[in-house]
Amino acid sequence: MTQTTFTPTTEDELSDIIASAIGPFDIVGGGTRHTPAGHQRLSTAGLSGVRLYEPGALTLVAGAGTTMAEINALLADNGQRLPFEPMDHRAVLGTTGEPTLGGMIALNHCGPRRVQAGSARDMLLGLRFVDGSGRIVKNGGRVMKNVTGYDIARLHCGARGKLGVMTEISLKVLPLPERTATMALAEPSPIAAVAGLSKALGSPFEVNGAAWHQGRILLRVEGFNDSVSYRADQLAGLLPGLTLVDENPWDDLRDARFAATTDRDIWRVSLRASNGAKAAERLMGMGVDVTLDWGGALLWASTDNGFDLRSALGGLHGHATRLRGAGDAPALEPAADGVAQLTTALQKAYDPRGLFNG
Amino acid sequence: MDMPIPSAEILSRRADHIAALKSVVPADRVIEDVIGLRAYECDALTAYRCTPLAVVLPCNTEEVAAVLKLCHDRGIPVVPRGAGTSLAGGSLPTADAVVVGVARLTDVLEVDYDDRIMRIQTGRTNLSVTAAIEEDGWFYAPDPSSQLACAISGNIGMNSGGAHCLKYGVTVNNLLGLRMVLMDGTIIDLGGAHMDAGDIDLLPVVCGAEGQLGIVTEATLRILPKPEGARPVMVAFGSSAVAGACVSDTIQAGIVPVAIEFMDRPCIEACEAFAKAGYPDCEALLIIEVEGSDREIDHQLALIREIAERHNPDEIRESRSADESARIWLGRKSAFGAMGQINDYMCLDGTIPVSELPYVLERIGELSKEYGLGVANVFHAGDGNMHPLILFDANKPGDLERCEAMGADILRLCIEVGGCLTGEHGVGIEKRDLMHAQFNAQDLEAQMIVKDVFDPKWLLNAAKVFPLDASEARRA
């Protein structure tokens, strides 16, 4: 069966489509991040294009359907980037298409540089969206500091489109560094590895990548040439044996490509850094493949199909998401009662007819 | 400034309500005498005052919950209060409201350097958060100017920034989790010692909601290792426009200083007279601070010098020692005190795109002439957060009103160029009625929906943030 696809090119058109809708939608950007539920499709492809880019003010405003490829190319031409390293899901989910800005915000993505540069949420300056009643809303703006009214823009970060369809997004961008250096140190134990990562992240040397992958501690520093050499030396002093390596493991870590070649379930777990070490040790004993990022605060697990990772973690985690695979356990972390009530009520307030639930 | 008419019914039952408060928390938590209540009649926006029905200072989260539940059940409005340093009237009470203050919740609950987090009670002052960890080489990054006095609860309420947020972000970027009490007494936890949320994340909307969604009693903060060192450079220019262009070029060159501060001639002169920091005689001045090891600082300062020289500065003064750094910062840090000594002033907080700086400064100069009121500009230039200080004489009839009218014009100007009403102080009552200039009815509705969910009866700090005409139907 072919689904109807709506491709509005203006907010007014989008508002009309939503207001007159009789059934739920699948909101689709590039279609790289989730499997549509089979509803009528609402594509953001017509809401694309860079609207404003001021490198001297570190500000970018673009339509939600703008591809990441277009944005990354434009920024690179001007010696800038999105510092939080948004994940590209195509390898791990086997999807095609082009990731979009809207999808990136909807999943609040962030890569290894999360430890320093934050997530998409931290760089979001403002948003325009249409809610489930067809209401066209703007929130935030294009300036760095803004506490004018409630920050409902950031509510959309990680909300997976459940509160509305984003149309335009403003972001803070940052300069590209002059140099990036990666260092490695063999360390088979996750407990010792996280202790080492904590030492590095607790130093003043501005580490912005701190992972444990395939038995190695991996660290990254970036900045001006001289600065990078200096910090690399200082870190080697803190962690004897740490050496510069001529490789870039960070894009693979960002996209969890190390898990792409298997057909195992993939989980992404956010937890307290020291719990990351404990959880890694426990899970490895259960035959789970584990990689740690964010100094231990992000755990990637590849498990047997249907494995209930949350039970196995025994309360060590903050939240766990099953990125790939199926099973009885829900893919997203269930919220505690009081919080779940608020979240459900909020969803209902923005989307009274449940158009965006799928 | 209009405030809702207090409920005669609540006022008439005051004694009964106070007795009920004392039945749910120990009596020494409740302040009811006229003298004691006077301390709570206003915050740092002292132009507006009102004595509240009563004040409660609970000693733990459960006591906060008991008080809120009681007020909720009795339909009594509640005004939350941190340290009372709001410049926007965020904790201005109404006569029928119970003020619930977190001043007694000041404990450090946990510090973990390995996990780079700290858990505190939110009545603790901003500076004393860093004070608890700085001997070990750590700090909490957001540093509002009022950091000696302001409480973390208020920082969360207003999503406070500070001079160093160009590099480190504002409160929302450094807040990992919180425990809060909803108006009906429900206690919830958002986030924790881990990062982000697995689904819809309510934490970033609570941060900056000006105490309208709940009372935050505990917070988990991201803490950072202190940099090896920091040193500023001061650059003097013949015009504000050129100084603005230098800011933009610096940022574009790939340098992200930890702070870029701007002062114009009226401000420089006042600071000179007050603090005698030895500032140059110039139209505009930038203080740019960078961090790192000595060598890293030297390198960045050399780059900044190179950029500044392209703009023909009057003078460049690079700090080479802690003593020189202190002298460069001395004038800037005493700016507000210096202005306060020569005049009454109103401090605005609009934010603009950095590229609009020259135009906005020129327009502010024109408005200053039109209104016949002096303006001094001192602000965080790197992020466009303006702080024009409008000088007036509180004893001169009509001066305050003219000053407020001019302030409103400046804030409309900020919006017109793509900026916003407030960058870090919050809306409170001060900018409440200007919200119509920035948001249309749909935008405001989409925000008020959130309050409907957290506080359906609109009892918590309800007369703030939203224009009274916009929120009237809900508050009724």
Short mmCIF file of N, CA and C in Angstrom, two decimals, chain B residues 73-159:
data_model
loop_
_atom_site.label_atom_id
_atom_site.label_comp_id
_atom_site.label_asym_id
_atom_site.label_seq_id
_atom_site.Cartn_x
_atom_site.Cartn_y
_atom_site.Cartn_z
N ASP B 73 -4.23 23.07 48.23
CA ASP B 73 -5.56 22.65 48.64
C ASP B 73 -6.43 23.84 49.06
N ARG B 74 -5.77 24.87 49.59
CA ARG B 74 -6.52 26.05 50.04
C ARG B 74 -6.60 27.15 48.98
N GLY B 75 -5.97 26.93 47.83
CA GLY B 75 -6.03 27.93 46.76
C GLY B 75 -5.22 29.19 47.05
N ILE B 76 -4.16 29.04 47.86
CA ILE B 76 -3.34 30.21 48.20
C ILE B 76 -2.17 30.33 47.22
N PRO B 77 -1.96 31.51 46.61
CA PRO B 77 -0.82 31.68 45.71
C PRO B 77 0.51 31.54 46.46
N VAL B 78 1.53 31.06 45.75
CA VAL B 78 2.85 30.89 46.35
C VAL B 78 3.88 31.61 45.47
N VAL B 79 4.79 32.32 46.11
CA VAL B 79 5.89 32.95 45.40
C VAL B 79 7.20 32.34 45.90
N PRO B 80 7.93 31.65 45.02
CA PRO B 80 9.19 31.05 45.45
C PRO B 80 10.28 32.11 45.54
N ARG B 81 11.24 31.88 46.39
CA ARG B 81 12.31 32.87 46.57
C ARG B 81 13.64 32.17 46.86
N GLY B 82 14.67 32.61 46.16
CA GLY B 82 16.02 32.11 46.43
C GLY B 82 16.68 33.07 47.40
N ALA B 83 17.63 33.88 46.87
CA ALA B 83 18.29 34.86 47.72
C ALA B 83 17.70 36.25 47.54
N GLY B 84 16.70 36.36 46.68
CA GLY B 84 16.04 37.66 46.50
C GLY B 84 16.88 38.67 45.73
N THR B 85 17.71 38.21 44.79
CA THR B 85 18.56 39.13 44.04
C THR B 85 18.02 39.42 42.63
N SER B 86 16.81 38.97 42.34
CA SER B 86 16.27 39.18 40.99
C SER B 86 16.18 40.66 40.65
N LEU B 87 16.66 41.01 39.46
CA LEU B 87 16.57 42.39 38.98
C LEU B 87 15.26 42.60 38.23
N ALA B 88 14.49 41.54 38.06
CA ALA B 88 13.28 41.61 37.25
C ALA B 88 12.01 41.47 38.10
N GLY B 89 12.16 41.39 39.41
CA GLY B 89 10.99 41.25 40.27
C GLY B 89 10.47 39.82 40.31
N GLY B 90 11.36 38.86 40.07
CA GLY B 90 10.96 37.45 40.03
C GLY B 90 10.39 36.95 41.33
N SER B 91 10.78 37.54 42.46
CA SER B 91 10.19 37.08 43.72
C SER B 91 9.39 38.16 44.44
N LEU B 92 8.85 39.10 43.67
CA LEU B 92 7.92 40.09 44.24
C LEU B 92 6.63 39.38 44.66
N PRO B 93 6.24 39.50 45.94
CA PRO B 93 5.01 38.82 46.37
C PRO B 93 3.75 39.62 46.05
N THR B 94 2.60 38.98 46.23
CA THR B 94 1.33 39.69 46.32
C THR B 94 0.86 39.55 47.77
N ALA B 95 -0.09 40.38 48.16
CA ALA B 95 -0.50 40.41 49.56
C ALA B 95 -1.15 39.11 50.02
N ASP B 96 -1.71 38.35 49.06
CA ASP B 96 -2.39 37.10 49.42
C ASP B 96 -1.49 35.87 49.20
N ALA B 97 -0.18 36.11 48.98
CA ALA B 97 0.70 34.98 48.66
C ALA B 97 1.58 34.57 49.83
N VAL B 98 1.88 33.29 49.89
CA VAL B 98 2.88 32.79 50.82
C VAL B 98 4.21 32.71 50.07
N VAL B 99 5.23 33.37 50.61
CA VAL B 99 6.56 33.25 50.03
C VAL B 99 7.21 31.99 50.58
N VAL B 100 7.70 31.12 49.70
CA VAL B 100 8.42 29.93 50.15
C VAL B 100 9.87 30.10 49.74
N GLY B 101 10.73 30.29 50.71
CA GLY B 101 12.15 30.55 50.44
C GLY B 101 13.00 29.31 50.69
N VAL B 102 14.08 29.18 49.92
CA VAL B 102 14.96 28.01 50.09
C VAL B 102 16.24 28.37 50.84
N ALA B 103 16.21 29.53 51.52
CA ALA B 103 17.43 30.04 52.15
C ALA B 103 18.07 29.07 53.16
N ARG B 104 17.25 28.17 53.71
CA ARG B 104 17.82 27.24 54.71
C ARG B 104 18.34 25.95 54.08
N LEU B 105 18.16 25.83 52.77
CA LEU B 105 18.62 24.61 52.09
C LEU B 105 19.97 24.90 51.44
N THR B 106 21.03 24.77 52.21
CA THR B 106 22.33 25.22 51.71
C THR B 106 23.40 24.13 51.69
N ASP B 107 23.02 22.89 51.92
CA ASP B 107 24.03 21.83 52.04
C ASP B 107 24.63 21.41 50.70
N VAL B 108 25.90 21.01 50.77
CA VAL B 108 26.50 20.26 49.66
C VAL B 108 26.20 18.80 49.96
N LEU B 109 25.51 18.11 49.07
CA LEU B 109 25.09 16.73 49.34
C LEU B 109 26.11 15.72 48.85
N GLU B 110 26.82 16.09 47.78
CA GLU B 110 27.76 15.13 47.21
C GLU B 110 28.71 15.86 46.26
N VAL B 111 30.00 15.49 46.32
CA VAL B 111 30.96 15.98 45.34
C VAL B 111 31.69 14.77 44.80
N ASP B 112 31.75 14.63 43.49
CA ASP B 112 32.44 13.48 42.90
C ASP B 112 33.29 13.96 41.72
N TYR B 113 34.60 14.08 41.96
CA TYR B 113 35.49 14.59 40.91
C TYR B 113 35.67 13.57 39.78
N ASP B 114 35.60 12.29 40.12
CA ASP B 114 35.75 11.28 39.07
C ASP B 114 34.59 11.36 38.07
N ASP B 115 33.40 11.62 38.61
CA ASP B 115 32.23 11.72 37.73
C ASP B 115 31.94 13.16 37.32
N ARG B 116 32.72 14.09 37.84
CA ARG B 116 32.63 15.51 37.48
C ARG B 116 31.24 16.08 37.77
N ILE B 117 30.70 15.73 38.91
CA ILE B 117 29.38 16.25 39.31
C ILE B 117 29.39 16.69 40.77
N MET B 118 28.42 17.50 41.09
CA MET B 118 28.24 17.96 42.46
C MET B 118 26.74 18.08 42.68
N ARG B 119 26.29 17.60 43.84
CA ARG B 119 24.86 17.69 44.15
C ARG B 119 24.70 18.61 45.34
N ILE B 120 23.83 19.59 45.23
CA ILE B 120 23.68 20.59 46.28
C ILE B 120 22.21 20.86 46.54
N GLN B 121 21.96 21.50 47.69
CA GLN B 121 20.64 22.08 47.91
C GLN B 121 20.65 23.48 47.30
N THR B 122 19.51 23.90 46.76
CA THR B 122 19.53 25.05 45.86
C THR B 122 19.55 26.42 46.56
N GLY B 123 19.43 26.44 47.89
CA GLY B 123 19.54 27.72 48.57
C GLY B 123 20.98 28.18 48.68
N ARG B 124 21.89 27.31 48.35
CA ARG B 124 23.33 27.64 48.41
C ARG B 124 23.64 28.73 47.38
N THR B 125 24.52 29.65 47.76
CA THR B 125 24.84 30.73 46.83
C THR B 125 25.77 30.22 45.74
N ASN B 126 25.71 30.89 44.61
CA ASN B 126 26.51 30.51 43.45
C ASN B 126 28.00 30.44 43.81
N LEU B 127 28.50 31.50 44.45
CA LEU B 127 29.94 31.54 44.73
C LEU B 127 30.35 30.46 45.72
N SER B 128 29.46 30.13 46.66
CA SER B 128 29.84 29.13 47.65
C SER B 128 29.77 27.71 47.08
N VAL B 129 29.17 27.56 45.92
CA VAL B 129 29.24 26.27 45.23
C VAL B 129 30.68 26.06 44.77
N THR B 130 31.21 27.06 44.05
CA THR B 130 32.60 26.97 43.62
C THR B 130 33.54 26.95 44.83
N ALA B 131 33.21 27.72 45.86
CA ALA B 131 34.09 27.77 47.04
C ALA B 131 34.30 26.39 47.66
N ALA B 132 33.27 25.54 47.56
CA ALA B 132 33.37 24.22 48.17
C ALA B 132 34.32 23.28 47.42
N ILE B 133 34.67 23.64 46.20
CA ILE B 133 35.48 22.71 45.40
C ILE B 133 36.77 23.34 44.85
N GLU B 134 36.93 24.66 45.02
CA GLU B 134 38.04 25.30 44.31
C GLU B 134 39.41 24.93 44.88
N GLU B 135 39.47 24.60 46.18
CA GLU B 135 40.77 24.20 46.72
C GLU B 135 41.27 22.93 46.06
N ASP B 136 40.35 22.15 45.56
CA ASP B 136 40.74 20.92 44.87
C ASP B 136 40.94 21.15 43.37
N GLY B 137 40.83 22.40 42.94
CA GLY B 137 41.11 22.71 41.54
C GLY B 137 39.91 22.62 40.62
N TRP B 138 38.71 22.76 41.18
CA TRP B 138 37.49 22.65 40.36
C TRP B 138 36.65 23.91 40.49
N PHE B 139 35.69 24.08 39.56
CA PHE B 139 34.77 25.20 39.67
C PHE B 139 33.45 24.88 38.99
N TYR B 140 32.43 25.68 39.37
CA TYR B 140 31.13 25.63 38.69
C TYR B 140 31.08 26.85 37.79
N ALA B 141 30.80 26.63 36.49
CA ALA B 141 31.08 27.66 35.49
C ALA B 141 30.16 28.90 35.48
N PRO B 142 28.84 28.76 35.53
CA PRO B 142 28.03 29.99 35.43
C PRO B 142 28.37 30.95 36.57
N ASP B 143 28.61 32.22 36.21
CA ASP B 143 29.08 33.18 37.22
C ASP B 143 28.39 34.53 37.07
N PRO B 144 27.08 34.59 37.37
CA PRO B 144 26.39 35.88 37.29
C PRO B 144 27.07 36.91 38.20
N SER B 145 26.92 38.18 37.82
CA SER B 145 27.59 39.25 38.58
C SER B 145 27.21 39.24 40.06
N SER B 146 26.01 38.74 40.34
CA SER B 146 25.53 38.72 41.73
C SER B 146 25.97 37.45 42.46
N GLN B 147 27.00 36.77 41.95
CA GLN B 147 27.29 35.41 42.43
C GLN B 147 27.61 35.32 43.92
N LEU B 148 28.03 36.41 44.51
CA LEU B 148 28.31 36.39 45.94
C LEU B 148 27.02 36.17 46.73
N ALA B 149 25.92 36.68 46.21
CA ALA B 149 24.66 36.66 46.95
C ALA B 149 23.60 35.74 46.37
N CYS B 150 23.60 35.54 45.05
CA CYS B 150 22.47 34.85 44.45
C CYS B 150 22.51 33.34 44.71
N ALA B 151 21.33 32.73 44.80
CA ALA B 151 21.23 31.31 45.10
C ALA B 151 21.07 30.51 43.80
N ILE B 152 21.49 29.25 43.86
CA ILE B 152 21.38 28.38 42.69
C ILE B 152 19.90 28.22 42.28
N SER B 153 18.99 28.23 43.25
CA SER B 153 17.57 28.10 42.89
C SER B 153 17.16 29.21 41.93
N GLY B 154 17.62 30.42 42.21
CA GLY B 154 17.31 31.55 41.33
C GLY B 154 18.06 31.43 40.01
N ASN B 155 19.29 30.93 40.04
CA ASN B 155 20.04 30.71 38.80
C ASN B 155 19.28 29.76 37.89
N ILE B 156 18.69 28.72 38.50
CA ILE B 156 17.92 27.76 37.71
C ILE B 156 16.63 28.42 37.21
N GLY B 157 15.99 29.19 38.09
CA GLY B 157 14.75 29.86 37.71
C GLY B 157 14.94 30.79 36.52
N MET B 158 16.06 31.51 36.51
CA MET B 158 16.28 32.51 35.45
C MET B 158 17.25 32.00 34.38
N ASN B 159 17.74 30.80 34.51
CA ASN B 159 18.75 30.27 33.59
C ASN B 159 19.92 31.26 33.47
#
